[in-house]
Amino acid sequence: MAAVEAGPEPDRATRVRRLFDAIARRYDRINDLQSAGLHRLWKRRVVKLAGVGPGDRVLDVCCGTGDVAMRLARAGAEVTAVDFSEAMLAVARQRARRWRGVAGRVRFLQADAMRLPFADDAFDAVTIAYGLRNLADWRAGLRELIRVTRPGGRVVILDFGKPGCGWWRRLYFGYLRWIVPLWGSWVAGDRSAYAYILESLEAYPAQPGVARALHELGCEPVEVINLLGGAMSLHRGIKRR
């Protein structure tokens, strides 16, 4: 759930990698704190929406420490999980050795979400949790996710949302502005990285914009699920046949 500083794409990519390399071993702890553990429930929803089973080929993009990837593997899928932070991947590989039912079903690779090293139509489902909003060009990244999904396959996205209710939106944005940076300073030692979450969300189209882009880029139908009154959101698009 961490975020990054804004900037031109090459500089941004360097800062993203440095940030996640620095907080990799504390990443799960701060996610538990700032979401009161709810992020784990939301990631289970990602797996359910992906609708995978034995023999399915699944790609988890911006996999972080492997939460979603390992849940997909436990469901029986053959999972490829990518992230461009090698430190995050090291934590994911270490955690995978402790998870029952995932041995031999998940492989972790270093790769750029904007330039996925896979053929068109390669996967039955593609997931991304808390990664799309932080890409240098979220729409171009979404196009990549859809490109590698087979026709009829599922694209599932979990990310921060924008509540439609005015008072809840103000309260939620206040939490992101004042409380989340304190968690970042206390646990990760990096207040500014977590302070950026609100700024990145303000520039992100969230529920309506991502749903519209899924339609425009070749998905039908598209489903949007609001979590915590829209504070978080799930999208699922089915790639047109």
Coordinates of C-alpha atoms in Angstrom, one line a residue:
M1 CA 0.0 0.0 0.0
A2 CA 3.0 2.3 0.0
A3 CA 3.3 5.0 -2.6
V4 CA 6.1 7.0 -4.3
E5 CA 7.1 10.4 -5.2
A6 CA 5.9 12.0 -8.5
G7 CA 8.4 12.8 -11.2
P8 CA 9.4 12.0 -14.8
E9 CA 9.2 8.3 -15.6
P10 CA 13.0 7.3 -15.3
D11 CA 13.4 9.2 -12.0
R12 CA 10.1 7.9 -10.7
A13 CA 11.1 4.3 -11.5
T14 CA 14.3 4.7 -9.6
R15 CA 12.6 6.2 -6.6
V16 CA 9.9 3.5 -6.6
R17 CA 12.5 0.7 -6.5
R18 CA 14.5 2.4 -3.8
L19 CA 11.5 3.0 -1.7
F20 CA 10.2 -0.6 -1.8
D21 CA 13.7 -2.0 -1.4
A22 CA 14.0 0.1 1.8
I23 CA 10.6 -0.9 3.4
A24 CA 10.3 -4.5 2.1
R25 CA 10.7 -6.2 5.5
R26 CA 8.3 -3.8 7.3
Y27 CA 5.8 -3.6 4.4
D28 CA 3.3 -6.1 5.8
R29 CA 3.4 -4.7 9.3
I30 CA 2.5 -1.2 8.2
N31 CA -0.3 -2.5 5.9
D32 CA -1.8 -4.3 8.9
L33 CA -1.6 -1.2 11.0
Q34 CA -3.0 1.3 8.5
S35 CA -5.9 -1.0 7.4
A36 CA -6.5 -2.7 10.8
G37 CA -5.7 -6.0 9.0
L38 CA -8.5 -5.6 6.5
H39 CA -6.2 -5.6 3.5
R40 CA -5.9 -9.4 3.9
L41 CA -9.7 -9.8 3.6
W42 CA -9.7 -7.6 0.5
K43 CA -6.9 -9.7 -1.1
R44 CA -9.0 -12.8 -0.6
R45 CA -11.7 -11.1 -2.6
V46 CA -9.2 -10.5 -5.4
V47 CA -8.6 -14.3 -5.5
K48 CA -12.3 -15.0 -5.5
L49 CA -13.0 -12.6 -8.3
A50 CA -10.1 -14.0 -10.3
G51 CA -12.1 -17.3 -10.3
V52 CA -9.0 -19.5 -10.7
G53 CA -8.6 -23.2 -10.2
P54 CA -6.2 -26.1 -10.8
G55 CA -4.4 -25.7 -14.1
D56 CA -5.2 -22.0 -14.6
R57 CA -2.3 -19.8 -15.5
V58 CA -2.3 -16.6 -13.5
L59 CA -0.1 -13.5 -13.4
D60 CA 0.1 -11.3 -10.3
V61 CA 1.6 -7.9 -11.1
C62 CA 3.3 -5.7 -8.5
C63 CA 3.2 -8.7 -6.2
G64 CA 5.0 -7.1 -3.3
T65 CA 5.6 -9.7 -0.6
G66 CA 3.4 -12.2 -2.3
D67 CA 0.0 -12.2 -0.4
V68 CA -2.2 -12.4 -3.5
A69 CA 0.2 -14.7 -5.4
M70 CA 0.3 -17.3 -2.7
R71 CA -3.5 -17.2 -2.2
L72 CA -3.9 -17.8 -6.0
A73 CA -1.4 -20.7 -5.8
R74 CA -3.3 -22.2 -2.8
A75 CA -6.4 -22.2 -5.0
G76 CA -4.6 -24.5 -7.4
A77 CA -3.4 -22.0 -10.1
E78 CA 0.0 -21.9 -11.7
V79 CA 1.1 -18.5 -10.7
T80 CA 3.8 -16.1 -12.1
A81 CA 4.3 -13.2 -9.7
V82 CA 6.3 -10.1 -10.8
D83 CA 7.6 -7.0 -9.1
F84 CA 10.5 -4.7 -9.9
S85 CA 11.8 -4.5 -6.3
E86 CA 14.2 -7.4 -5.7
A87 CA 14.0 -6.8 -2.0
M88 CA 10.2 -7.3 -2.0
L89 CA 10.7 -10.5 -4.1
A90 CA 13.2 -11.8 -1.6
V91 CA 10.6 -11.4 1.2
A92 CA 8.0 -13.0 -1.0
R93 CA 10.2 -16.0 -1.8
Q94 CA 11.0 -16.4 1.9
R95 CA 7.3 -16.3 2.9
A96 CA 6.3 -18.7 0.2
R97 CA 8.4 -21.4 1.8
R98 CA 6.3 -21.2 4.9
W99 CA 2.9 -21.3 3.1
R100 CA 1.2 -24.7 2.8
G101 CA -0.1 -25.6 -0.6
V102 CA 2.0 -23.2 -2.7
A103 CA 5.2 -25.2 -3.2
G104 CA 6.0 -25.5 -7.0
R105 CA 2.9 -23.4 -7.9
V106 CA 4.3 -19.9 -7.8
R107 CA 7.5 -18.4 -9.3
F108 CA 8.6 -14.9 -8.5
L109 CA 10.3 -12.8 -11.3
Q110 CA 11.7 -9.3 -11.4
A111 CA 9.9 -7.4 -14.1
D112 CA 8.5 -3.9 -15.0
A113 CA 4.7 -3.7 -15.0
M114 CA 4.8 -1.3 -17.8
R115 CA 6.7 -3.7 -20.0
L116 CA 5.7 -7.2 -19.1
P117 CA 7.9 -9.9 -20.6
F118 CA 5.1 -12.2 -21.7
A119 CA 3.3 -13.0 -24.9
D120 CA -0.2 -11.7 -25.8
D121 CA -3.1 -13.8 -24.3
A122 CA -0.8 -15.7 -22.1
F123 CA -2.8 -15.9 -18.8
D124 CA -6.3 -17.0 -17.7
A125 CA -6.3 -14.2 -15.1
V126 CA -4.2 -11.2 -14.2
T127 CA -4.3 -9.5 -10.8
I128 CA -2.8 -6.4 -9.4
A129 CA -3.2 -5.1 -5.8
Y130 CA -2.1 -1.6 -4.8
G131 CA 0.1 -1.2 -7.9
L132 CA -1.9 0.4 -10.7
R133 CA -2.2 3.8 -9.0
N134 CA 1.6 4.0 -8.6
L135 CA 2.6 3.3 -12.2
A136 CA 4.1 6.2 -14.1
D137 CA 1.2 5.8 -16.6
W138 CA -1.7 3.8 -15.0
R139 CA -3.6 3.6 -18.3
A140 CA -0.6 2.2 -20.2
G141 CA 0.0 -0.2 -17.4
L142 CA -3.7 -1.3 -17.6
R143 CA -3.3 -1.9 -21.3
E144 CA -0.4 -4.2 -20.6
L145 CA -2.4 -6.2 -18.1
I146 CA -5.2 -6.7 -20.6
R147 CA -2.7 -7.5 -23.4
V148 CA -1.4 -10.6 -21.6
T149 CA -4.8 -11.8 -20.5
R150 CA -6.5 -14.3 -22.8
P151 CA -9.9 -13.5 -24.4
G152 CA -12.5 -14.5 -21.8
G153 CA -9.9 -14.1 -19.0
R154 CA -10.2 -11.9 -15.9
V155 CA -8.4 -8.8 -15.0
V156 CA -8.8 -8.0 -11.2
I157 CA -7.6 -4.7 -9.6
L158 CA -7.5 -3.8 -5.9
D159 CA -6.6 -0.2 -5.0
F160 CA -7.5 2.8 -3.0
G161 CA -10.8 4.4 -4.0
K162 CA -12.6 7.7 -3.7
P163 CA -15.7 7.6 -1.5
G164 CA -18.8 9.2 -3.1
C165 CA -20.2 10.3 0.2
G166 CA -18.9 13.8 1.0
W167 CA -18.4 13.6 4.7
W168 CA -16.9 10.1 4.5
R169 CA -14.5 11.2 1.8
R170 CA -13.3 14.2 3.9
L171 CA -12.8 12.0 6.9
Y172 CA -11.0 9.3 4.8
F173 CA -8.8 11.9 3.1
G174 CA -8.0 13.4 6.5
Y175 CA -6.9 9.9 7.7
L176 CA -4.6 9.6 4.7
R177 CA -3.2 13.1 5.2
W178 CA -2.5 12.9 8.9
I179 CA -2.6 9.4 10.3
V180 CA -1.1 7.2 7.6
P181 CA 2.2 9.3 7.4
L182 CA 2.5 8.8 11.2
W183 CA 2.4 5.0 10.7
G184 CA 5.0 5.4 7.9
S185 CA 7.3 7.4 10.1
W186 CA 6.9 5.1 13.1
V187 CA 7.2 1.7 11.4
A188 CA 8.9 2.3 8.1
G189 CA 10.9 5.3 9.0
D190 CA 9.7 7.2 6.0
R191 CA 6.9 9.7 6.5
S192 CA 7.1 11.3 3.1
A193 CA 6.5 8.0 1.2
Y194 CA 3.2 7.4 3.0
A195 CA 2.2 11.0 2.9
Y196 CA 2.2 10.7 -0.9
I197 CA -0.7 8.2 -0.9
L198 CA -3.2 11.0 -0.7
E199 CA -1.5 13.0 -3.5
S200 CA -1.4 10.0 -5.7
L201 CA -5.0 9.2 -5.0
E202 CA -6.1 12.7 -5.9
A203 CA -4.5 12.3 -9.4
Y204 CA -5.9 8.8 -9.8
P205 CA -9.3 8.4 -11.5
A206 CA -10.4 5.6 -9.1
Q207 CA -13.7 3.8 -9.5
P208 CA -15.3 5.5 -12.5
G209 CA -12.1 6.3 -14.4
V210 CA -10.6 2.8 -14.1
A211 CA -14.0 1.2 -15.1
R212 CA -14.2 3.4 -18.1
A213 CA -10.7 2.5 -19.2
L214 CA -11.3 -1.2 -18.8
H215 CA -14.3 -0.8 -21.2
E216 CA -12.3 1.2 -23.7
L217 CA -9.3 -1.2 -23.6
G218 CA -11.4 -4.3 -24.4
C219 CA -13.1 -5.6 -21.3
E220 CA -16.8 -6.5 -21.1
P221 CA -18.5 -6.8 -18.7
V222 CA -16.8 -4.6 -16.0
E223 CA -17.7 -4.9 -12.3
V224 CA -16.9 -2.4 -9.7
I225 CA -17.0 -3.3 -5.9
N226 CA -16.7 -0.6 -3.3
L227 CA -15.1 -1.5 0.0
L228 CA -15.4 0.6 3.2
G229 CA -17.9 2.9 1.5
G230 CA -15.6 3.4 -1.5
A231 CA -12.4 4.0 0.5
M232 CA -11.0 0.9 -1.3
S233 CA -12.2 -0.5 -4.6
L234 CA -12.2 -3.7 -6.6
H235 CA -12.5 -3.9 -10.4
R236 CA -13.0 -7.0 -12.5
G237 CA -13.0 -6.9 -16.3
I238 CA -13.5 -9.8 -18.6
K239 CA -11.4 -9.5 -21.8
R240 CA -13.6 -9.6 -24.9
R241 CA -13.4 -12.7 -27.0

